[in-house]
Amino acid sequence: MSEIMQKLYIEPTSRCNLHCKMCFRETWVGESFQDMDMEVFMNAMDTMPDSVETVFFGGMGEPMFHPRFFEMLETAKKKGKRAELLTNGTLLTRENSERLLQLKLDRLWISVDSLSEKEGEHKGHTPSVNKNIEIFNKLRAVYAPINRSGSSSSGESLMACRLGIAFVIMKSNVADLKNLPEYVRKNWVNDVNISNLLPTDPNAQDEVLYERLLGADLHCDSVDESRARISIPYMDWNDPVACEATSVLLGAYADISIGQQLLRRKNRWCRFIEEGNCFVRYDGDVSPCMMLLHSARSQLYSDKRMIWHHSFGNVRSERLDDIWAGEEYKAFRERVRGFEFSPCLRCGGCDNRLENCEDCFGNGAPTCGGCLWSEGIITCP
């Protein structure tokens, strides 16, 4: 649990050079597609708490689409902060890759649509992204030569920049996970973040892989003495019979341990709050998490659900450290830590769950009982 700001997410722009059909941006309500003013950015940089360790360039737009993105990155590094970037990879040209390395970006996250290397199996923008990753890795090897162990040629363990892959799984592409080990090896990937899909319409809802997981509380933190306890040893998972049998066990309503380690997913818990994260939107609005960054329509099982943006201040006119320390923001963080919100993801009752404005327990906006991030279903780098 952290009450100090440790990681600051900056959304340089809400614009993107792609229009992916299932992207959250496609269902925004009352939102604008604009770049962050440099004045807004500098206000955030100059007034963020000293406790901030990492500045993360991401949000819902494509950061490298901002015409002055590299100035932003240079500023964050001059402030002595770690810097990370999440990009769709289409703008990762040789020139841009070299600039990222010259400015000492600490970690580059690339969102990929497919892990397949077979001709004709690519989805979306993956072919061009794979070529850009190859270019980036060649340059990365020049700045800090690496060998198969991930160490530099001089024996150091640090690379010029860590490479991460962000991949969203759904029914239509989950089979791609079988390609992950080879993809990681071939592309010198250091970190992988696999998330479920945030559905925006009935078609997307049909693609999700977690409905039964939520309904049965599978592998969640909550205690249920009626669940059987099953301990599984490590085994050769490549054996097809063992693989099939284990998959059945993992889907059972039971507490599963593998090698004496209990499988658990945190639920009714907010990583953004617990880890001291804070978000500054392209227009300077300060939000506590990814879900509240923009107003958008989503899908909750068979119903439409509206997620409304919420801000605790704007760095255009206020100091970021003052906003963070404000009573309203502090009270919200405390409320989220207690997480005494209605269990909207498990309840089929009232219409309160169709918005994040008010819930059955008397909580006012914003409410978090319908948040898929809080259930460990959706994850962000």
mmCIF file of C-alpha atoms in Angstrom:
data_model
loop_
_atom_site.group_PDB
_atom_site.id
_atom_site.type_symbol
_atom_site.label_atom_id
_atom_site.label_comp_id
_atom_site.label_asym_id
_atom_site.label_seq_id
_atom_site.Cartn_x
_atom_site.Cartn_y
_atom_site.Cartn_z
ATOM 1 C CA MET A 1 0.000 0.000 0.000
ATOM 2 C CA SER A 2 1.364 3.399 -0.995
ATOM 3 C CA GLU A 3 0.116 6.854 -0.063
ATOM 4 C CA ILE A 4 2.908 8.498 -2.033
ATOM 5 C CA MET A 5 2.836 8.967 -5.796
ATOM 6 C CA GLN A 6 5.372 6.612 -7.342
ATOM 7 C CA LYS A 7 4.316 6.289 -10.973
ATOM 8 C CA LEU A 8 2.946 9.086 -13.119
ATOM 9 C CA TYR A 9 1.103 8.165 -16.310
ATOM 10 C CA ILE A 10 1.121 10.873 -18.970
ATOM 11 C CA GLU A 11 -1.274 10.764 -21.937
ATOM 12 C CA PRO A 12 0.559 12.887 -24.543
ATOM 13 C CA THR A 13 -2.363 12.665 -26.962
ATOM 14 C CA SER A 14 -5.789 11.130 -27.313
ATOM 15 C CA ARG A 15 -5.223 10.845 -31.068
ATOM 16 C CA CYS A 16 -4.065 7.644 -32.729
ATOM 17 C CA ASN A 17 -2.922 6.686 -36.208
ATOM 18 C CA LEU A 18 -5.005 3.491 -36.008
ATOM 19 C CA HIS A 19 -8.708 2.776 -35.580
ATOM 20 C CA CYS A 20 -8.847 -0.724 -34.131
ATOM 21 C CA LYS A 21 -12.420 -2.016 -34.059
ATOM 22 C CA MET A 22 -12.366 -3.251 -30.464
ATOM 23 C CA CYS A 23 -10.428 -0.345 -28.976
ATOM 24 C CA PHE A 24 -11.979 1.483 -26.011
ATOM 25 C CA ARG A 25 -11.479 4.769 -27.921
ATOM 26 C CA GLU A 26 -14.127 3.769 -30.453
ATOM 27 C CA THR A 27 -16.949 4.171 -27.898
ATOM 28 C CA TRP A 28 -15.908 7.430 -26.247
ATOM 29 C CA VAL A 29 -18.705 9.807 -25.289
ATOM 30 C CA GLY A 30 -18.159 13.579 -25.327
ATOM 31 C CA GLU A 31 -14.390 13.191 -25.695
ATOM 32 C CA SER A 32 -11.967 15.075 -27.933
ATOM 33 C CA PHE A 33 -9.027 13.873 -29.991
ATOM 34 C CA GLN A 34 -6.275 16.320 -29.140
ATOM 35 C CA ASP A 35 -2.614 16.640 -28.194
ATOM 36 C CA MET A 36 -1.393 17.715 -24.763
ATOM 37 C CA ASP A 37 -0.107 21.287 -24.682
ATOM 38 C CA MET A 38 3.534 21.536 -23.697
ATOM 39 C CA GLU A 39 2.507 24.025 -21.011
ATOM 40 C CA VAL A 40 0.251 21.387 -19.450
ATOM 41 C CA PHE A 41 3.013 18.790 -19.671
ATOM 42 C CA MET A 42 5.619 21.063 -18.101
ATOM 43 C CA ASN A 43 3.229 21.994 -15.291
ATOM 44 C CA ALA A 44 2.845 18.287 -14.519
ATOM 45 C CA MET A 45 6.611 17.713 -14.649
ATOM 46 C CA ASP A 46 7.446 20.763 -12.531
ATOM 47 C CA THR A 47 4.861 20.102 -9.814
ATOM 48 C CA MET A 48 4.833 16.323 -9.489
ATOM 49 C CA PRO A 49 5.897 15.036 -6.055
ATOM 50 C CA ASP A 50 9.574 14.190 -5.598
ATOM 51 C CA SER A 51 8.473 10.643 -4.761
ATOM 52 C CA VAL A 52 7.655 9.875 -8.418
ATOM 53 C CA GLU A 53 10.068 7.241 -9.692
ATOM 54 C CA THR A 54 8.657 6.485 -13.141
ATOM 55 C CA VAL A 55 6.999 8.576 -15.828
ATOM 56 C CA PHE A 56 4.946 6.333 -18.099
ATOM 57 C CA PHE A 57 3.884 7.656 -21.511
ATOM 58 C CA GLY A 58 0.698 5.882 -22.504
ATOM 59 C CA GLY A 59 -3.007 6.466 -22.047
ATOM 60 C CA MET A 60 -5.538 5.773 -24.779
ATOM 61 C CA GLY A 61 -3.833 7.522 -27.710
ATOM 62 C CA GLU A 62 -0.571 6.778 -29.502
ATOM 63 C CA PRO A 63 2.121 8.767 -27.615
ATOM 64 C CA MET A 64 4.518 8.919 -30.557
ATOM 65 C CA PHE A 65 1.786 10.610 -32.618
ATOM 66 C CA HIS A 66 2.416 13.763 -30.536
ATOM 67 C CA PRO A 67 4.679 16.085 -32.584
ATOM 68 C CA ARG A 68 6.801 16.923 -29.534
ATOM 69 C CA PHE A 69 6.852 13.531 -27.844
ATOM 70 C CA PHE A 70 10.636 13.284 -27.794
ATOM 71 C CA GLU A 71 10.861 16.622 -25.971
ATOM 72 C CA MET A 72 8.551 15.145 -23.345
ATOM 73 C CA LEU A 73 10.722 12.059 -22.985
ATOM 74 C CA GLU A 74 13.886 14.151 -22.736
ATOM 75 C CA THR A 75 12.301 16.315 -20.033
ATOM 76 C CA ALA A 76 11.296 13.284 -17.939
ATOM 77 C CA LYS A 77 14.820 11.870 -18.163
ATOM 78 C CA LYS A 78 16.390 15.225 -17.244
ATOM 79 C CA LYS A 79 14.192 15.174 -14.136
ATOM 80 C CA GLY A 80 16.021 11.988 -13.155
ATOM 81 C CA LYS A 81 12.998 9.719 -13.644
ATOM 82 C CA ARG A 82 12.684 6.262 -15.155
ATOM 83 C CA ALA A 83 10.741 6.526 -18.397
ATOM 84 C CA GLU A 84 8.513 3.949 -20.051
ATOM 85 C CA LEU A 85 6.521 4.104 -23.279
ATOM 86 C CA LEU A 86 3.547 2.092 -24.527
ATOM 87 C CA THR A 87 3.162 2.281 -28.302
ATOM 88 C CA ASN A 88 1.376 0.403 -31.072
ATOM 89 C CA GLY A 89 4.766 0.109 -32.749
ATOM 90 C CA THR A 90 3.773 1.415 -36.171
ATOM 91 C CA LEU A 91 5.810 4.613 -35.721
ATOM 92 C CA LEU A 92 8.864 2.778 -34.414
ATOM 93 C CA THR A 93 11.021 3.661 -37.416
ATOM 94 C CA ARG A 94 14.782 3.323 -37.378
ATOM 95 C CA GLU A 95 15.140 7.050 -36.677
ATOM 96 C CA ASN A 96 12.611 7.001 -33.841
ATOM 97 C CA SER A 97 14.121 3.845 -32.330
ATOM 98 C CA GLU A 98 17.539 5.465 -32.259
ATOM 99 C CA ARG A 99 16.136 8.581 -30.604
ATOM 100 C CA LEU A 100 14.457 6.474 -27.902
ATOM 101 C CA LEU A 101 17.760 4.758 -27.168
ATOM 102 C CA GLN A 102 19.755 7.990 -27.258
ATOM 103 C CA LEU A 103 17.369 9.528 -24.728
ATOM 104 C CA LYS A 104 17.795 6.415 -22.547
ATOM 105 C CA LEU A 105 14.208 5.193 -22.458
ATOM 106 C CA ASP A 106 14.144 2.569 -19.711
ATOM 107 C CA ARG A 107 11.424 0.300 -21.064
ATOM 108 C CA LEU A 108 9.535 0.135 -24.347
ATOM 109 C CA TRP A 109 6.144 -1.588 -24.349
ATOM 110 C CA ILE A 110 4.704 -2.561 -27.730
ATOM 111 C CA SER A 111 1.087 -3.568 -28.200
ATOM 112 C CA VAL A 112 0.824 -6.465 -30.643
ATOM 113 C CA ASP A 113 -2.267 -7.996 -32.239
ATOM 114 C CA SER A 114 -0.841 -11.406 -33.034
ATOM 115 C CA LEU A 115 2.040 -13.643 -31.996
ATOM 116 C CA SER A 116 1.886 -15.732 -35.149
ATOM 117 C CA GLU A 117 4.852 -15.842 -37.481
ATOM 118 C CA LYS A 118 3.041 -17.747 -40.231
ATOM 119 C CA GLU A 119 2.180 -16.041 -43.488
ATOM 120 C CA GLY A 120 -1.494 -15.117 -43.681
ATOM 121 C CA GLU A 121 -2.092 -15.407 -39.939
ATOM 122 C CA HIS A 122 -1.227 -11.825 -39.058
ATOM 123 C CA LYS A 123 -3.903 -9.560 -37.656
ATOM 124 C CA GLY A 124 -4.132 -5.781 -37.760
ATOM 125 C CA HIS A 125 -0.790 -3.969 -37.877
ATOM 126 C CA THR A 126 1.394 -6.865 -36.722
ATOM 127 C CA PRO A 127 3.510 -7.407 -39.911
ATOM 128 C CA SER A 128 4.919 -3.861 -39.888
ATOM 129 C CA VAL A 129 5.338 -3.956 -36.113
ATOM 130 C CA ASN A 130 7.416 -7.140 -36.278
ATOM 131 C CA LYS A 131 9.747 -5.480 -38.768
ATOM 132 C CA ASN A 132 10.050 -2.431 -36.509
ATOM 133 C CA ILE A 133 10.842 -4.628 -33.507
ATOM 134 C CA GLU A 134 13.640 -6.232 -35.507
ATOM 135 C CA ILE A 135 15.072 -2.800 -36.324
ATOM 136 C CA PHE A 136 14.778 -1.700 -32.691
ATOM 137 C CA ASN A 137 16.586 -4.804 -31.462
ATOM 138 C CA LYS A 138 19.447 -4.329 -33.904
ATOM 139 C CA LEU A 139 19.929 -0.803 -32.603
ATOM 140 C CA ARG A 140 19.500 -1.944 -29.007
ATOM 141 C CA ALA A 141 22.332 -4.411 -29.543
ATOM 142 C CA VAL A 142 24.540 -1.569 -30.784
ATOM 143 C CA TYR A 143 23.852 0.563 -27.700
ATOM 144 C CA ALA A 144 24.282 -2.385 -25.301
ATOM 145 C CA PRO A 145 25.265 -5.647 -27.023
ATOM 146 C CA ILE A 146 23.305 -8.556 -25.583
ATOM 147 C CA ASN A 147 23.748 -12.293 -25.709
ATOM 148 C CA ARG A 148 21.305 -15.149 -25.240
ATOM 149 C CA SER A 149 21.411 -14.822 -21.461
ATOM 150 C CA GLY A 150 20.168 -11.252 -21.672
ATOM 151 C CA SER A 151 23.501 -9.861 -20.467
ATOM 152 C CA SER A 152 25.701 -7.353 -22.224
ATOM 153 C CA SER A 153 28.899 -8.435 -23.966
ATOM 154 C CA SER A 154 30.824 -7.070 -21.006
ATOM 155 C CA GLY A 155 28.907 -9.296 -18.609
ATOM 156 C CA GLU A 156 26.562 -6.602 -17.311
ATOM 157 C CA SER A 157 22.930 -7.563 -16.808
ATOM 158 C CA LEU A 158 21.489 -4.186 -17.836
ATOM 159 C CA MET A 159 20.306 -3.554 -21.397
ATOM 160 C CA ALA A 160 20.026 -0.224 -23.149
ATOM 161 C CA CYS A 161 16.238 -0.520 -22.884
ATOM 162 C CA ARG A 162 13.982 -3.349 -21.768
ATOM 163 C CA LEU A 163 11.450 -4.531 -24.330
ATOM 164 C CA GLY A 164 7.922 -5.456 -23.270
ATOM 165 C CA ILE A 165 4.996 -6.896 -25.198
ATOM 166 C CA ALA A 166 1.360 -6.099 -24.363
ATOM 167 C CA PHE A 167 -1.127 -8.611 -25.772
ATOM 168 C CA VAL A 168 -4.933 -8.707 -25.353
ATOM 169 C CA ILE A 169 -6.417 -12.201 -25.433
ATOM 170 C CA MET A 170 -9.892 -13.198 -26.575
ATOM 171 C CA LYS A 171 -11.516 -16.308 -27.987
ATOM 172 C CA SER A 172 -10.401 -15.532 -31.525
ATOM 173 C CA ASN A 173 -6.692 -15.215 -30.691
ATOM 174 C CA VAL A 174 -6.058 -17.080 -27.423
ATOM 175 C CA ALA A 175 -4.573 -19.986 -29.399
ATOM 176 C CA ASP A 176 -1.773 -17.556 -30.299
ATOM 177 C CA LEU A 177 -0.341 -18.042 -26.807
ATOM 178 C CA LYS A 178 1.284 -21.239 -28.011
ATOM 179 C CA ASN A 179 3.560 -19.005 -30.106
ATOM 180 C CA LEU A 180 4.604 -16.881 -27.122
ATOM 181 C CA PRO A 181 7.816 -18.734 -26.097
ATOM 182 C CA GLU A 182 9.211 -18.585 -29.625
ATOM 183 C CA TYR A 183 8.062 -14.976 -30.083
ATOM 184 C CA VAL A 184 9.812 -13.950 -26.861
ATOM 185 C CA ARG A 185 13.010 -15.755 -27.842
ATOM 186 C CA LYS A 186 13.126 -14.448 -31.402
ATOM 187 C CA ASN A 187 12.350 -10.835 -30.496
ATOM 188 C CA TRP A 188 14.489 -10.524 -27.352
ATOM 189 C CA VAL A 189 11.423 -9.716 -25.249
ATOM 190 C CA ASN A 190 12.088 -9.036 -21.549
ATOM 191 C CA ASP A 191 8.555 -8.509 -20.234
ATOM 192 C CA VAL A 192 5.108 -9.718 -21.301
ATOM 193 C CA ASN A 193 1.752 -8.308 -20.151
ATOM 194 C CA ILE A 194 -1.268 -10.373 -21.203
ATOM 195 C CA SER A 195 -4.676 -8.867 -20.523
ATOM 196 C CA ASN A 196 -8.269 -9.805 -21.127
ATOM 197 C CA LEU A 197 -10.491 -7.736 -23.394
ATOM 198 C CA LEU A 198 -12.613 -4.816 -22.173
ATOM 199 C CA PRO A 199 -15.801 -5.394 -24.209
ATOM 200 C CA THR A 200 -17.426 -2.399 -25.856
ATOM 201 C CA ASP A 201 -20.383 -4.075 -27.618
ATOM 202 C CA PRO A 202 -22.192 -7.450 -27.779
ATOM 203 C CA ASN A 203 -19.772 -8.795 -30.400
ATOM 204 C CA ALA A 204 -16.819 -8.018 -28.164
ATOM 205 C CA GLN A 205 -18.647 -9.534 -25.175
ATOM 206 C CA ASP A 206 -18.881 -12.801 -27.112
ATOM 207 C CA GLU A 207 -15.069 -12.767 -27.353
ATOM 208 C CA VAL A 208 -14.290 -12.550 -23.620
ATOM 209 C CA LEU A 209 -12.662 -15.411 -21.731
ATOM 210 C CA TYR A 210 -13.671 -14.704 -18.138
ATOM 211 C CA GLU A 211 -17.463 -14.774 -17.655
ATOM 212 C CA ARG A 212 -17.403 -18.076 -15.735
ATOM 213 C CA LEU A 213 -14.301 -16.957 -13.856
ATOM 214 C CA LEU A 214 -16.219 -14.021 -12.363
ATOM 215 C CA GLY A 215 -19.499 -15.844 -11.848
ATOM 216 C CA ALA A 216 -17.879 -18.692 -9.918
ATOM 217 C CA ASP A 217 -15.229 -16.553 -8.165
ATOM 218 C CA LEU A 218 -12.559 -18.879 -9.545
ATOM 219 C CA HIS A 219 -9.091 -18.359 -8.047
ATOM 220 C CA CYS A 220 -10.080 -15.133 -6.278
ATOM 221 C CA ASP A 221 -8.821 -13.968 -2.900
ATOM 222 C CA SER A 222 -12.136 -14.418 -1.098
ATOM 223 C CA VAL A 223 -12.335 -17.429 1.212
ATOM 224 C CA ASP A 224 -14.936 -20.140 0.582
ATOM 225 C CA GLU A 225 -14.627 -23.175 2.832
ATOM 226 C CA SER A 226 -16.843 -25.168 0.462
ATOM 227 C CA ARG A 227 -14.102 -25.201 -2.156
ATOM 228 C CA ALA A 228 -12.006 -28.336 -2.358
ATOM 229 C CA ARG A 229 -8.227 -27.935 -2.108
ATOM 230 C CA ILE A 230 -6.267 -29.583 -4.912
ATOM 231 C CA SER A 231 -2.463 -29.628 -4.988
ATOM 232 C CA ILE A 232 -0.852 -30.261 -8.390
ATOM 233 C CA PRO A 233 2.848 -31.110 -8.775
ATOM 234 C CA TYR A 234 5.020 -29.664 -11.487
ATOM 235 C CA MET A 235 4.989 -31.930 -14.520
ATOM 236 C CA ASP A 236 5.782 -32.035 -18.204
ATOM 237 C CA TRP A 237 3.143 -29.635 -19.464
ATOM 238 C CA ASN A 238 4.060 -30.501 -23.053
ATOM 239 C CA ASP A 239 2.539 -33.939 -22.598
ATOM 240 C CA PRO A 240 -0.885 -33.597 -24.306
ATOM 241 C CA VAL A 241 -2.697 -35.805 -21.787
ATOM 242 C CA ALA A 242 -1.236 -33.917 -18.813
ATOM 243 C CA CYS A 243 -2.053 -30.598 -20.482
ATOM 244 C CA GLU A 244 -5.691 -31.519 -21.084
ATOM 245 C CA ALA A 245 -6.179 -32.909 -17.591
ATOM 246 C CA THR A 246 -4.605 -29.870 -15.933
ATOM 247 C CA SER A 247 -6.778 -27.480 -17.938
ATOM 248 C CA VAL A 248 -9.868 -29.246 -16.569
ATOM 249 C CA LEU A 249 -8.584 -28.907 -13.004
ATOM 250 C CA LEU A 250 -7.807 -25.221 -13.454
ATOM 251 C CA GLY A 251 -11.409 -24.628 -14.453
ATOM 252 C CA ALA A 252 -12.835 -26.483 -11.450
ATOM 253 C CA TYR A 253 -14.413 -24.678 -8.505
ATOM 254 C CA ALA A 254 -11.533 -25.439 -6.165
ATOM 255 C CA ASP A 255 -8.456 -23.917 -4.556
ATOM 256 C CA ILE A 256 -5.607 -25.021 -6.814
ATOM 257 C CA SER A 257 -1.950 -25.165 -5.805
ATOM 258 C CA ILE A 258 0.892 -25.847 -8.224
ATOM 259 C CA GLY A 259 4.137 -26.853 -6.558
ATOM 260 C CA GLN A 260 2.673 -25.814 -3.189
ATOM 261 C CA GLN A 261 1.987 -22.309 -4.523
ATOM 262 C CA LEU A 262 -1.684 -21.350 -4.292
ATOM 263 C CA LEU A 263 -3.133 -19.849 -7.463
ATOM 264 C CA ARG A 264 -4.736 -16.582 -6.527
ATOM 265 C CA ARG A 265 -5.913 -13.489 -8.369
ATOM 266 C CA LYS A 266 -6.463 -10.344 -6.367
ATOM 267 C CA ASN A 267 -10.051 -9.167 -6.536
ATOM 268 C CA ARG A 268 -11.876 -6.120 -5.189
ATOM 269 C CA TRP A 269 -8.457 -4.486 -5.145
ATOM 270 C CA CYS A 270 -7.002 -1.589 -7.154
ATOM 271 C CA ARG A 271 -3.439 -1.838 -8.314
ATOM 272 C CA PHE A 272 -3.405 1.814 -9.400
ATOM 273 C CA ILE A 273 -4.255 3.008 -5.895
ATOM 274 C CA GLU A 274 -2.127 0.475 -4.015
ATOM 275 C CA GLU A 275 0.965 1.180 -6.116
ATOM 276 C CA GLY A 276 0.707 4.961 -5.942
ATOM 277 C CA ASN A 277 -0.192 5.567 -9.599
ATOM 278 C CA CYS A 278 -1.627 8.798 -10.989
ATOM 279 C CA PHE A 279 -2.820 9.755 -14.491
ATOM 280 C CA VAL A 280 -2.658 13.099 -16.283
ATOM 281 C CA ARG A 281 -4.929 13.200 -19.318
ATOM 282 C CA TYR A 282 -4.054 15.037 -22.542
ATOM 283 C CA ASP A 283 -6.046 18.108 -21.356
ATOM 284 C CA GLY A 284 -4.438 18.183 -17.889
ATOM 285 C CA ASP A 285 -7.233 16.440 -15.968
ATOM 286 C CA VAL A 286 -5.888 14.276 -13.141
ATOM 287 C CA SER A 287 -7.491 10.834 -12.730
ATOM 288 C CA PRO A 288 -6.695 7.978 -10.344
ATOM 289 C CA CYS A 289 -6.798 5.092 -12.820
ATOM 290 C CA MET A 290 -7.074 3.964 -16.421
ATOM 291 C CA MET A 291 -10.811 3.267 -16.220
ATOM 292 C CA LEU A 292 -11.678 6.828 -15.179
ATOM 293 C CA LEU A 293 -9.427 8.515 -17.731
ATOM 294 C CA HIS A 294 -12.189 8.859 -20.374
ATOM 295 C CA SER A 295 -15.971 8.563 -20.695
ATOM 296 C CA ALA A 296 -16.971 5.594 -22.813
ATOM 297 C CA ARG A 297 -19.612 2.958 -23.386
ATOM 298 C CA SER A 298 -18.766 -0.616 -22.472
ATOM 299 C CA GLN A 299 -20.564 -3.934 -22.311
ATOM 300 C CA LEU A 300 -21.495 -5.692 -19.070
ATOM 301 C CA TYR A 301 -22.722 -9.155 -20.045
ATOM 302 C CA SER A 302 -25.915 -8.448 -22.051
ATOM 303 C CA ASP A 303 -26.230 -4.820 -20.918
ATOM 304 C CA LYS A 304 -24.701 -1.543 -21.992
ATOM 305 C CA ARG A 305 -22.656 0.139 -19.286
ATOM 306 C CA MET A 306 -21.488 3.754 -19.183
ATOM 307 C CA ILE A 307 -18.135 4.580 -17.615
ATOM 308 C CA TRP A 308 -17.852 8.282 -16.830
ATOM 309 C CA HIS A 309 -14.548 10.131 -16.645
ATOM 310 C CA HIS A 310 -13.603 11.512 -13.243
ATOM 311 C CA SER A 311 -10.962 14.087 -12.381
ATOM 312 C CA PHE A 312 -9.697 15.486 -9.080
ATOM 313 C CA GLY A 313 -8.191 18.612 -10.614
ATOM 314 C CA ASN A 314 -6.316 19.957 -13.619
ATOM 315 C CA VAL A 315 -2.605 20.718 -13.803
ATOM 316 C CA ARG A 316 -3.282 23.615 -16.142
ATOM 317 C CA SER A 317 -4.398 25.669 -13.138
ATOM 318 C CA GLU A 318 -3.255 23.617 -10.114
ATOM 319 C CA ARG A 319 -0.067 21.973 -8.896
ATOM 320 C CA LEU A 320 -0.025 18.217 -9.325
ATOM 321 C CA ASP A 321 1.334 17.631 -5.821
ATOM 322 C CA ASP A 322 -1.481 19.769 -4.382
ATOM 323 C CA ILE A 323 -4.110 17.796 -6.319
ATOM 324 C CA TRP A 324 -2.635 14.516 -5.064
ATOM 325 C CA ALA A 325 -2.631 15.754 -1.462
ATOM 326 C CA GLY A 326 -6.137 17.234 -1.712
ATOM 327 C CA GLU A 327 -8.753 15.963 0.712
ATOM 328 C CA GLU A 328 -11.123 14.731 -2.006
ATOM 329 C CA TYR A 329 -8.443 12.672 -3.762
ATOM 330 C CA LYS A 330 -7.126 11.295 -0.459
ATOM 331 C CA ALA A 331 -10.639 10.313 0.633
ATOM 332 C CA PHE A 332 -11.220 8.506 -2.648
ATOM 333 C CA ARG A 333 -7.994 6.517 -2.327
ATOM 334 C CA GLU A 334 -9.001 5.492 1.187
ATOM 335 C CA ARG A 335 -12.448 4.438 -0.019
ATOM 336 C CA VAL A 336 -10.916 2.301 -2.779
ATOM 337 C CA ARG A 337 -8.546 0.611 -0.321
ATOM 338 C CA GLY A 338 -11.551 -0.482 1.725
ATOM 339 C CA PHE A 339 -13.384 -1.401 -1.495
ATOM 340 C CA GLU A 340 -16.819 -1.389 0.075
ATOM 341 C CA PHE A 341 -18.537 -1.045 -3.284
ATOM 342 C CA SER A 342 -21.521 -3.008 -4.573
ATOM 343 C CA PRO A 343 -20.401 -6.210 -6.364
ATOM 344 C CA CYS A 344 -21.787 -5.082 -9.719
ATOM 345 C CA LEU A 345 -19.903 -7.707 -11.733
ATOM 346 C CA ARG A 346 -21.682 -10.478 -9.829
ATOM 347 C CA CYS A 347 -25.110 -8.887 -9.365
ATOM 348 C CA GLY A 348 -27.953 -8.996 -11.858
ATOM 349 C CA GLY A 349 -30.213 -6.661 -9.953
ATOM 350 C CA CYS A 350 -30.617 -2.894 -10.162
ATOM 351 C CA ASP A 351 -29.725 -0.420 -12.888
ATOM 352 C CA ASN A 352 -27.031 1.231 -10.741
ATOM 353 C CA ARG A 353 -24.487 -1.171 -12.193
ATOM 354 C CA LEU A 354 -25.087 0.266 -15.670
ATOM 355 C CA GLU A 355 -23.099 3.384 -14.745
ATOM 356 C CA ASN A 356 -20.275 4.192 -12.324
ATOM 357 C CA CYS A 357 -22.254 7.036 -10.706
ATOM 358 C CA GLU A 358 -23.923 5.503 -7.652
ATOM 359 C CA ASP A 359 -24.183 2.020 -6.182
ATOM 360 C CA CYS A 360 -26.492 0.093 -3.865
ATOM 361 C CA PHE A 361 -24.212 0.629 -0.868
ATOM 362 C CA GLY A 362 -24.653 4.400 -1.021
ATOM 363 C CA ASN A 363 -21.355 5.241 -2.682
ATOM 364 C CA GLY A 364 -21.351 8.256 -4.955
ATOM 365 C CA ALA A 365 -19.387 8.788 -8.160
ATOM 366 C CA PRO A 366 -17.081 7.331 -9.065
ATOM 367 C CA THR A 367 -17.975 3.783 -7.992
ATOM 368 C CA CYS A 368 -15.638 0.866 -8.644
ATOM 369 C CA GLY A 369 -17.753 -2.283 -8.172
ATOM 370 C CA GLY A 370 -18.009 -2.871 -11.925
ATOM 371 C CA CYS A 371 -14.297 -2.405 -12.655
ATOM 372 C CA LEU A 372 -12.595 -5.304 -14.446
ATOM 373 C CA TRP A 373 -9.152 -4.026 -13.407
ATOM 374 C CA SER A 374 -10.151 -4.503 -9.762
ATOM 375 C CA GLU A 375 -10.870 -8.189 -10.438
ATOM 376 C CA GLY A 376 -7.484 -8.951 -11.981
ATOM 377 C CA ILE A 377 -9.213 -9.505 -15.325
ATOM 378 C CA ILE A 378 -7.710 -6.558 -17.185
ATOM 379 C CA THR A 379 -4.092 -5.604 -16.575
ATOM 380 C CA CYS A 380 -1.924 -2.744 -17.823
ATOM 381 C CA PRO A 381 1.864 -2.479 -18.119
#
